[in-house]
XYZ file of C-alpha atoms in Angstrom:
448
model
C 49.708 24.567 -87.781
C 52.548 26.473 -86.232
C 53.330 28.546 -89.872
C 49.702 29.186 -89.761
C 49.856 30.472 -86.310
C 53.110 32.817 -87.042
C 52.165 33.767 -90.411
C 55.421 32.224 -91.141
C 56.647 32.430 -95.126
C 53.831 31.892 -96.320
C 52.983 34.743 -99.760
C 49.405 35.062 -98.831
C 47.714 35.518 -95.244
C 44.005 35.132 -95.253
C 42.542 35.800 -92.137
C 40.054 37.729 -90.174
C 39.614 41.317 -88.968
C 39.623 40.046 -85.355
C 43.196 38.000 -85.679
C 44.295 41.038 -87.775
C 43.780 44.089 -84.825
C 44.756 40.403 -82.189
C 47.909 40.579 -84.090
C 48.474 45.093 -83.738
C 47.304 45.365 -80.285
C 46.961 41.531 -77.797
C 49.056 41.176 -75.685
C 50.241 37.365 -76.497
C 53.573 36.230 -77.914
C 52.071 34.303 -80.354
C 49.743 37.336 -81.688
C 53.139 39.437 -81.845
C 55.165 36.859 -83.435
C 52.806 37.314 -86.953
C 53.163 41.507 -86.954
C 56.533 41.181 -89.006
C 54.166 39.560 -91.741
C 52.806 43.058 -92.136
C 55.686 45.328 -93.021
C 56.208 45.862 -97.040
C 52.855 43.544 -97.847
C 49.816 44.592 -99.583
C 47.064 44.896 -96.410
C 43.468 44.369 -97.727
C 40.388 44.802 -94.988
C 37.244 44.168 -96.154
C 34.346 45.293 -94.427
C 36.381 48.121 -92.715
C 33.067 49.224 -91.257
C 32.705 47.009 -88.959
C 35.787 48.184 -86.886
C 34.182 48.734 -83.327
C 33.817 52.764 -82.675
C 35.732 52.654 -79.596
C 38.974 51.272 -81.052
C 39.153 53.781 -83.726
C 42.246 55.472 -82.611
C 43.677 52.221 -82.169
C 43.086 51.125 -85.502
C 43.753 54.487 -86.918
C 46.874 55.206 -85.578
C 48.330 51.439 -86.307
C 47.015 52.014 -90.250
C 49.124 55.167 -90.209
C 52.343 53.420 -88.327
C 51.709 50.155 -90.873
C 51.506 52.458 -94.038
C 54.358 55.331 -93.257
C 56.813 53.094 -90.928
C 56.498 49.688 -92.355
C 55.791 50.395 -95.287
C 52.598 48.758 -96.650
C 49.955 49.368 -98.646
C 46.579 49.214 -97.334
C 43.191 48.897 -99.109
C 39.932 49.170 -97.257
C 36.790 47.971 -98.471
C 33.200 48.433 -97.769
C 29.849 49.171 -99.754
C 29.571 52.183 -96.906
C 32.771 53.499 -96.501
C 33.743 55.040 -93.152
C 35.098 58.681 -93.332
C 38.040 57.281 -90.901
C 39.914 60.845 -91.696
C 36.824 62.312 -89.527
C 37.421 60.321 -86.323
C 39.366 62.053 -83.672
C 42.462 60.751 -84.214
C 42.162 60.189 -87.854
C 43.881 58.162 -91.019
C 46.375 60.558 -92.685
C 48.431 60.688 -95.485
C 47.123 60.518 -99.282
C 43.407 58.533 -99.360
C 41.910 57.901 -102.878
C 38.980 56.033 -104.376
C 40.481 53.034 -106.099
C 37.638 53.490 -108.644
C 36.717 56.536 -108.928
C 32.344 57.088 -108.950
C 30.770 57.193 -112.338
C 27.248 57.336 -112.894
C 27.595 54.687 -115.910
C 29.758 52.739 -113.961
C 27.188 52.171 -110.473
C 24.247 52.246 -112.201
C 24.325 48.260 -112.609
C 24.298 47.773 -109.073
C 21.350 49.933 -108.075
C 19.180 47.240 -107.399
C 17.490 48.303 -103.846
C 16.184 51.913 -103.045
C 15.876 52.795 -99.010
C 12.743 54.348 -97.934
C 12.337 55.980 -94.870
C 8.920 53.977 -93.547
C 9.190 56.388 -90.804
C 8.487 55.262 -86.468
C 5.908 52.533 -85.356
C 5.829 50.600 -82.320
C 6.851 47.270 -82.383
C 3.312 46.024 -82.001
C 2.152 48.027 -84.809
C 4.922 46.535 -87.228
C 3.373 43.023 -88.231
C 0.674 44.899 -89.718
C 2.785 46.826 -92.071
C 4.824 44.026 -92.931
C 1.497 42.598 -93.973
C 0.772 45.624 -96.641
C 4.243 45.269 -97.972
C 3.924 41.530 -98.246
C 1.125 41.522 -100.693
C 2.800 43.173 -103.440
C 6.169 41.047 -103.657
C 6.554 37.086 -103.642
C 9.214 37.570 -101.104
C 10.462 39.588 -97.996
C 13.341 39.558 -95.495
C 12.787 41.801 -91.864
C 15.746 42.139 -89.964
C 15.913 43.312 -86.775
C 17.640 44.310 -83.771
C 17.238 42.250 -81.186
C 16.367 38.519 -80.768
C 13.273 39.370 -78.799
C 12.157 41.750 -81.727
C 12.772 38.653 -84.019
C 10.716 36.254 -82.300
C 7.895 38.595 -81.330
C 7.504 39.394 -85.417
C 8.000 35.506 -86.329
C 5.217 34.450 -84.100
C 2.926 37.043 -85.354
C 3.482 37.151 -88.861
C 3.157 32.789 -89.153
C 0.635 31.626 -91.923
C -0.267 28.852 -93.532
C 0.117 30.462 -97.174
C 3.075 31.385 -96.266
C 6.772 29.423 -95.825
C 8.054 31.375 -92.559
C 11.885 31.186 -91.407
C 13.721 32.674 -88.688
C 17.397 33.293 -87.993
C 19.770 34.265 -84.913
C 22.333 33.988 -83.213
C 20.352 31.787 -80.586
C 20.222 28.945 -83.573
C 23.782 27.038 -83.963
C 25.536 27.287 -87.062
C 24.675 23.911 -88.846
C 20.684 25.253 -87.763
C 21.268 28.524 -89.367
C 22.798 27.168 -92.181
C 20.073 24.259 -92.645
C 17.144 27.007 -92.889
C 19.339 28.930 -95.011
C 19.401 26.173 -97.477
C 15.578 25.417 -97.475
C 15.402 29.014 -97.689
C 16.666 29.299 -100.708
C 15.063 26.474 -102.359
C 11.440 27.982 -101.300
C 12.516 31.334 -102.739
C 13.101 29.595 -106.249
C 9.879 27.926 -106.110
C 8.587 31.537 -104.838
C 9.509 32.667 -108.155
C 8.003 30.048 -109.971
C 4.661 30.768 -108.477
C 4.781 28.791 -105.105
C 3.563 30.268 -102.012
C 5.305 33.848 -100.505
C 8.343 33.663 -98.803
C 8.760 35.526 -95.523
C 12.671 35.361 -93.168
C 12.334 37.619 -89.667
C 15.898 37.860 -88.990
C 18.360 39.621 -86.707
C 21.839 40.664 -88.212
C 23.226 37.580 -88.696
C 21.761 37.679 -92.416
C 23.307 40.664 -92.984
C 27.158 39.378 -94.128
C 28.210 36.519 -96.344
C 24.939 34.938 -97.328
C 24.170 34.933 -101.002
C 20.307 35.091 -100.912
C 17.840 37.330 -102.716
C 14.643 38.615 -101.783
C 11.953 40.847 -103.646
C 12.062 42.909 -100.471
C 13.656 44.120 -97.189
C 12.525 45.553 -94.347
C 15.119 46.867 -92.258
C 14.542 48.370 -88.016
C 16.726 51.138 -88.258
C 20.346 50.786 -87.126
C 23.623 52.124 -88.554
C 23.107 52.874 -92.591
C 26.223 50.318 -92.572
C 23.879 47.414 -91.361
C 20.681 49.301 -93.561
C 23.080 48.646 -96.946
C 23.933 45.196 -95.751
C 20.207 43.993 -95.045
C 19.593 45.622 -98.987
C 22.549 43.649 -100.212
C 19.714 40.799 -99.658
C 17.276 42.214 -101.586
C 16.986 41.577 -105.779
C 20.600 40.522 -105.300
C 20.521 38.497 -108.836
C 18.462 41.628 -110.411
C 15.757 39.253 -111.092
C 13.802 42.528 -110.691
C 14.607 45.128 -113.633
C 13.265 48.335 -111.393
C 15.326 48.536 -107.709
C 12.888 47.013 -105.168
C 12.015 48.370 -101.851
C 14.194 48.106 -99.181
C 12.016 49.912 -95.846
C 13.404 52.042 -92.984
C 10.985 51.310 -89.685
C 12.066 53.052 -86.379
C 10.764 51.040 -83.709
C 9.463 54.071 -80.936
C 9.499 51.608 -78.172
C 12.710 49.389 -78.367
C 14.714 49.069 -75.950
C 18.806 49.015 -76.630
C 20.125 49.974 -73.152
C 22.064 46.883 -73.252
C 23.071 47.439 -76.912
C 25.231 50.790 -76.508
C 26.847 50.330 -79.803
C 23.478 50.153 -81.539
C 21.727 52.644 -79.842
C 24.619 55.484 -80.696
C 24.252 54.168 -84.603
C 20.544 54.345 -84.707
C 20.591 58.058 -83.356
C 23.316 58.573 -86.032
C 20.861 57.006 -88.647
C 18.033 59.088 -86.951
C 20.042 62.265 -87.337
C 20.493 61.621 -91.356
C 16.732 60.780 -91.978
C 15.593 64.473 -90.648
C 18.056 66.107 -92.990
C 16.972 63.561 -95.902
C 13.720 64.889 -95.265
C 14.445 68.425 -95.136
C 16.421 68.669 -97.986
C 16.750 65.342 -100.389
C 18.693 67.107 -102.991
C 21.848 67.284 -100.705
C 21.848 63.623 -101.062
C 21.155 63.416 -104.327
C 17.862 61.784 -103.595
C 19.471 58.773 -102.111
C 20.045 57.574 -99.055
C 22.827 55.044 -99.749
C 24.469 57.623 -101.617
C 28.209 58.515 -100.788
C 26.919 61.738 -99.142
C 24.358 60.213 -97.289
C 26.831 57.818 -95.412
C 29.157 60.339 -95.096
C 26.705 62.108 -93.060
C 25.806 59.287 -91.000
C 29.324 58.684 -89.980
C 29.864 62.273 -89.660
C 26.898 61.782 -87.269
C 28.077 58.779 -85.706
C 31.379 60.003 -84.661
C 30.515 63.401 -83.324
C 27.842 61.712 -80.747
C 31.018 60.023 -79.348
C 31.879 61.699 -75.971
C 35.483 62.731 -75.795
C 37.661 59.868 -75.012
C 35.430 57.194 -76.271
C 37.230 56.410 -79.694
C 40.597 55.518 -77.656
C 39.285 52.564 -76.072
C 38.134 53.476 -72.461
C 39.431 51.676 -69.256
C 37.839 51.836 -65.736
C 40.181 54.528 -63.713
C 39.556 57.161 -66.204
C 42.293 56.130 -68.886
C 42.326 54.391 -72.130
C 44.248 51.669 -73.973
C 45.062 54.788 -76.161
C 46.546 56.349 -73.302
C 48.382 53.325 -71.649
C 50.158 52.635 -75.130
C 51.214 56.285 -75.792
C 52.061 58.729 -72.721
C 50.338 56.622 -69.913
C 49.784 60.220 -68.175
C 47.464 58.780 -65.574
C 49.563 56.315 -64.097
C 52.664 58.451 -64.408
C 51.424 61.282 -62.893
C 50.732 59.331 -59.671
C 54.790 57.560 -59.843
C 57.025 60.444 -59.602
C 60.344 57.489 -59.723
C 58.938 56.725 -63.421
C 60.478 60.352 -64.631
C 64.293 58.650 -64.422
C 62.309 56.475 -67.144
C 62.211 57.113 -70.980
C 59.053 54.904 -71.731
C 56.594 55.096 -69.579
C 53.755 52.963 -71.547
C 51.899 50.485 -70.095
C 52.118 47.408 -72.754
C 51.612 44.158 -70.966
C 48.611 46.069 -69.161
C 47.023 47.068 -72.308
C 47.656 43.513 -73.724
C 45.906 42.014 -71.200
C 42.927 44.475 -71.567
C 42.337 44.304 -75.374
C 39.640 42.212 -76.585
C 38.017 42.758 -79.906
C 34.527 41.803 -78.835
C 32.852 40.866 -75.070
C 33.957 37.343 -74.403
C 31.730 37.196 -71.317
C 29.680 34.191 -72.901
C 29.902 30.804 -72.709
C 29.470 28.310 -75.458
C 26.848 25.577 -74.739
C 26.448 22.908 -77.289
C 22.944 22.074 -78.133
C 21.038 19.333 -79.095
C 19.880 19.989 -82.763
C 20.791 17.218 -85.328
C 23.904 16.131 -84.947
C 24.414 17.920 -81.816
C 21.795 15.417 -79.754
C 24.671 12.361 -80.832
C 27.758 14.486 -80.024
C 26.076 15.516 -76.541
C 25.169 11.615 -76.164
C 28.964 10.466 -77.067
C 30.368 12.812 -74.556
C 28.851 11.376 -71.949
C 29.537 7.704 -72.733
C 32.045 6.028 -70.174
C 33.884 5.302 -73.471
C 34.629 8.919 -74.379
C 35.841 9.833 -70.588
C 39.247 8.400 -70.923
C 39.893 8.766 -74.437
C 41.369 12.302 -74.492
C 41.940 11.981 -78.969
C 37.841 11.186 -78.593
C 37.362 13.703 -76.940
C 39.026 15.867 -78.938
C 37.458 14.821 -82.254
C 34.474 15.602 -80.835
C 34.687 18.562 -79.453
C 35.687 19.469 -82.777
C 32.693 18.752 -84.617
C 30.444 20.418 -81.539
C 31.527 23.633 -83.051
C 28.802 23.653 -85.506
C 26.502 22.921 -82.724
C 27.175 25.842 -79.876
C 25.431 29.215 -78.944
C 26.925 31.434 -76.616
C 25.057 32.575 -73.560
C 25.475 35.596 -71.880
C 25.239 35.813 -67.643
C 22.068 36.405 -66.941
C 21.174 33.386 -69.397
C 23.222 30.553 -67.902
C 21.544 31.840 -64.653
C 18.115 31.300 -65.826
C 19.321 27.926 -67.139
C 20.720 26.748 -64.086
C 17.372 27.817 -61.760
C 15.410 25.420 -64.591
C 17.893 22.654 -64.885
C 18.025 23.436 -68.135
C 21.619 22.399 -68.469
C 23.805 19.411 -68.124
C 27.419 18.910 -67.449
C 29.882 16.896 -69.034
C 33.490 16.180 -69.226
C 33.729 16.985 -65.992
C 32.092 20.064 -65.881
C 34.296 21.507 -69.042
C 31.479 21.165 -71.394
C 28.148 22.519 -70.707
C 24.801 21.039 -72.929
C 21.112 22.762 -72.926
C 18.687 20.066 -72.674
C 16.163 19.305 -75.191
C 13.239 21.154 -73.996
C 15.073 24.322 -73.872
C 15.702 24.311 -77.752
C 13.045 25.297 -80.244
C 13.263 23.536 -83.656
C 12.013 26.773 -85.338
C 13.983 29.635 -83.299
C 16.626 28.095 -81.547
C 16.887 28.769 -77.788
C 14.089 29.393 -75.589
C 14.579 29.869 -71.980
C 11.195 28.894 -70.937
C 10.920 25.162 -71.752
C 8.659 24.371 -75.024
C 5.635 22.720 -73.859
C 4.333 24.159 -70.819
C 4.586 28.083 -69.658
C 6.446 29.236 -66.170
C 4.319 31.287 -63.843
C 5.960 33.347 -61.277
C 3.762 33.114 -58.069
């Protein structure tokens, strides 16, 4: 445990892109204690795309110190490569294609086409779905939001066809259940069983190996657009490149979804000058100029500032690791200093992702037991029980943001256990089909 922890002598280090930029920029000795596990080594980041926007200069700038003062060599992957050398503090040095594009060589994987399916509202979107549906034994939707995904699940339900739906309100060992009866009804789909319809939200989009006959994508980044085709004739089981549909939903809301709104404008940007003028794109809109043009997009919507990871107070963890000029300028005893950076502030401060959730295990399968067990008079002074179970609760946790947990606890929709250091939803605020609810199954609330 501790060698995996330090990234101690071991020859190969596979982790994730969020202990990888933990490791470059948190402020914890035990995230510093791996970085000497990066200097001469061979650095490969897949899915370089999903870097957050507003840590770009962070990440740039540590690929640049990694590759010209350590000494490594880094490879980044991704099926829409980000033009990093665009971003305001960009990649430098000597960036090639490790294979090169040849028409001979990609024409294998063209297995999806995107088509812009132009702006509806979201009410007018099951009907479309509809059309589309006839003329293929299978389709995937992905969406947005979870709202967006339950609103077109609900609607969309038939009795000739085998509905699914996935999110991030279902647990892992839910999401991976319907994934697996998923894929057996798409096999008997293509045996001629009955049509096969998933309303998802972007969980789909990334390491599940699933196939549909097509996709229908609400516009996002083109990064998420080419992950949601990756779903679609994956195996080639069609010879011609199916459909893979662009649908701007007019009336969406994404206020609370900053990162998605700036990428949809970016996508929104690309689609007018697809339309204007194809041929600049080579007819294609997952072409290399086409994302190019999207991130292009993407990054010159950014405000000034807003790569370098902003901080309340007007400054940036960009700016407390390199000149700190805002809190300098206010401590005229700092000029007797050399270094005036700010590390152990910046530390503190970095966070790949919002951790203002809470898990809350939930009672689907297993999950009912585990919650059960935990609060057994057994379990309360066993501490290695506790433990164990804890660990297999995992698979069986959502996280819940504020305003969620709030609603909850006004419906008693949660117990406590352990103490209070485990919280469980209660049965009747999980849906078998869609995961959480926050209005009890069975009856309706009315506000008086």
């Amino acid at each position: 445990e501790l060698m995996a922890e330090n990234w101690s002598s071991a020859p190969v280090i596979i982790t994730t892109l969020v202990q990888l930029l933990n490791t470059l920029f948190d402020g914890r000795t035990a995230c510093i204690r791996r970085f000497h596990a990066l200097c001469n080594c061979v650095l490969v980041i897949d899915e370089v795309q999903t870097v957050p926007p507003h840590m770009l200069t962070l990440f740039n700038l540590a690929m640049n110190f990694l590759a010209d003062i350590c000494g490594a060599t880094i490879l980044l992957c991704s099926a829409t490569q980000p033009c990093l050398e665009e971003a305001d503090h960009p990649i430098e040095g000597h960036l090639e294609e490790l294979v090169p594009y040849d028409p001979a060589l990609w024409a294998p994987f063209q297995r999806t086409r995107l088509v812009d399916a132009g702006a509806r509202r979201l009410e007018e979107i099951p009907g479309f779905i509809q059309g589309v549906l006839e003329d293929t034994s299978s389709m995937l939707v992905v969406c947005n939001t979870k709202r967006q995904a339950q609103f077109l699940y609900e609607q969309l339900r038939q009795d000739d066809i085998v509905s699914f739906h996935l999110s991030a309100a279902m647990c892992q060992a839910h999401r991976k259940a319907v994934i697996a009866q998923m894929d057996a009804a798409l096999d008997e789909g293509r045996r001629g069983g009955p049509k096969v319809l998933c309303v998802s939200t972007q969980v789909i989009e990334a390491g599940v190996d699933i196939s549909f006959g097509a996709v229908i994508r609400l516009t996002a980044g083109m990064d998420n657009a080419v992950q949601s085709a990756g779903r679609g004739n994956r195996n080639g089981e069609s010879k011609t490149p199916v459909p893979v549909y662009l649908i701007t939903c007019s009336d969406e809301n994404l206020r609370a979804l900053p990162e998605i709104q700036r990428a949809k404008t970016a996508t929104l940007q690309l689609l007018s000058a697809f339309r204007r003028a194809p041929e600049q794109f080579g007819s294609d809109l997952a072409s290399n100029a086409a994302v190019t043009c999207y991130y292009k997009n993407l990054y010159g919507g950014m405000a000034k500032g807003a790569q370098d990871y902003p901080q309340d107070g007007n400054t940036s963890l960009f700016d407390l690791l390199s000149v700190n000029d805002t809190y300098a300028a206010g401590q005229p005893d700092l000029k007797e200093f050399y270094l005036h950076q700010a590390f152990k502030t910046a530390g503190d401060a970095f966070q790949v992702f919002s951790q203002e959730t809470t898990d809350v295990l939930v009672p689907y399968g297993e999950g009912a037991k585990l919650i059960a067990d935990l609060g057994s008079a057994a379990v309360q002074q066993d501490w290695k029980k506790q433990k164990a179970l804890l660990e297999q609760a995992k698979r069986y946790t959502i996280s819940l943001y504020r305003y969620q947990l709030e609603l909850l606890e006004k419906q008693d929709g949660l117990g406590a256990y352990l103490d209070g250091a485990v919280l469980a939803l209660n049965p009747e605020f999980y849906n078998k089909e869609t995961g959480l609810t926050l209005e009890p199954d069975g009856f309706a609330l009315q506000e008086v």
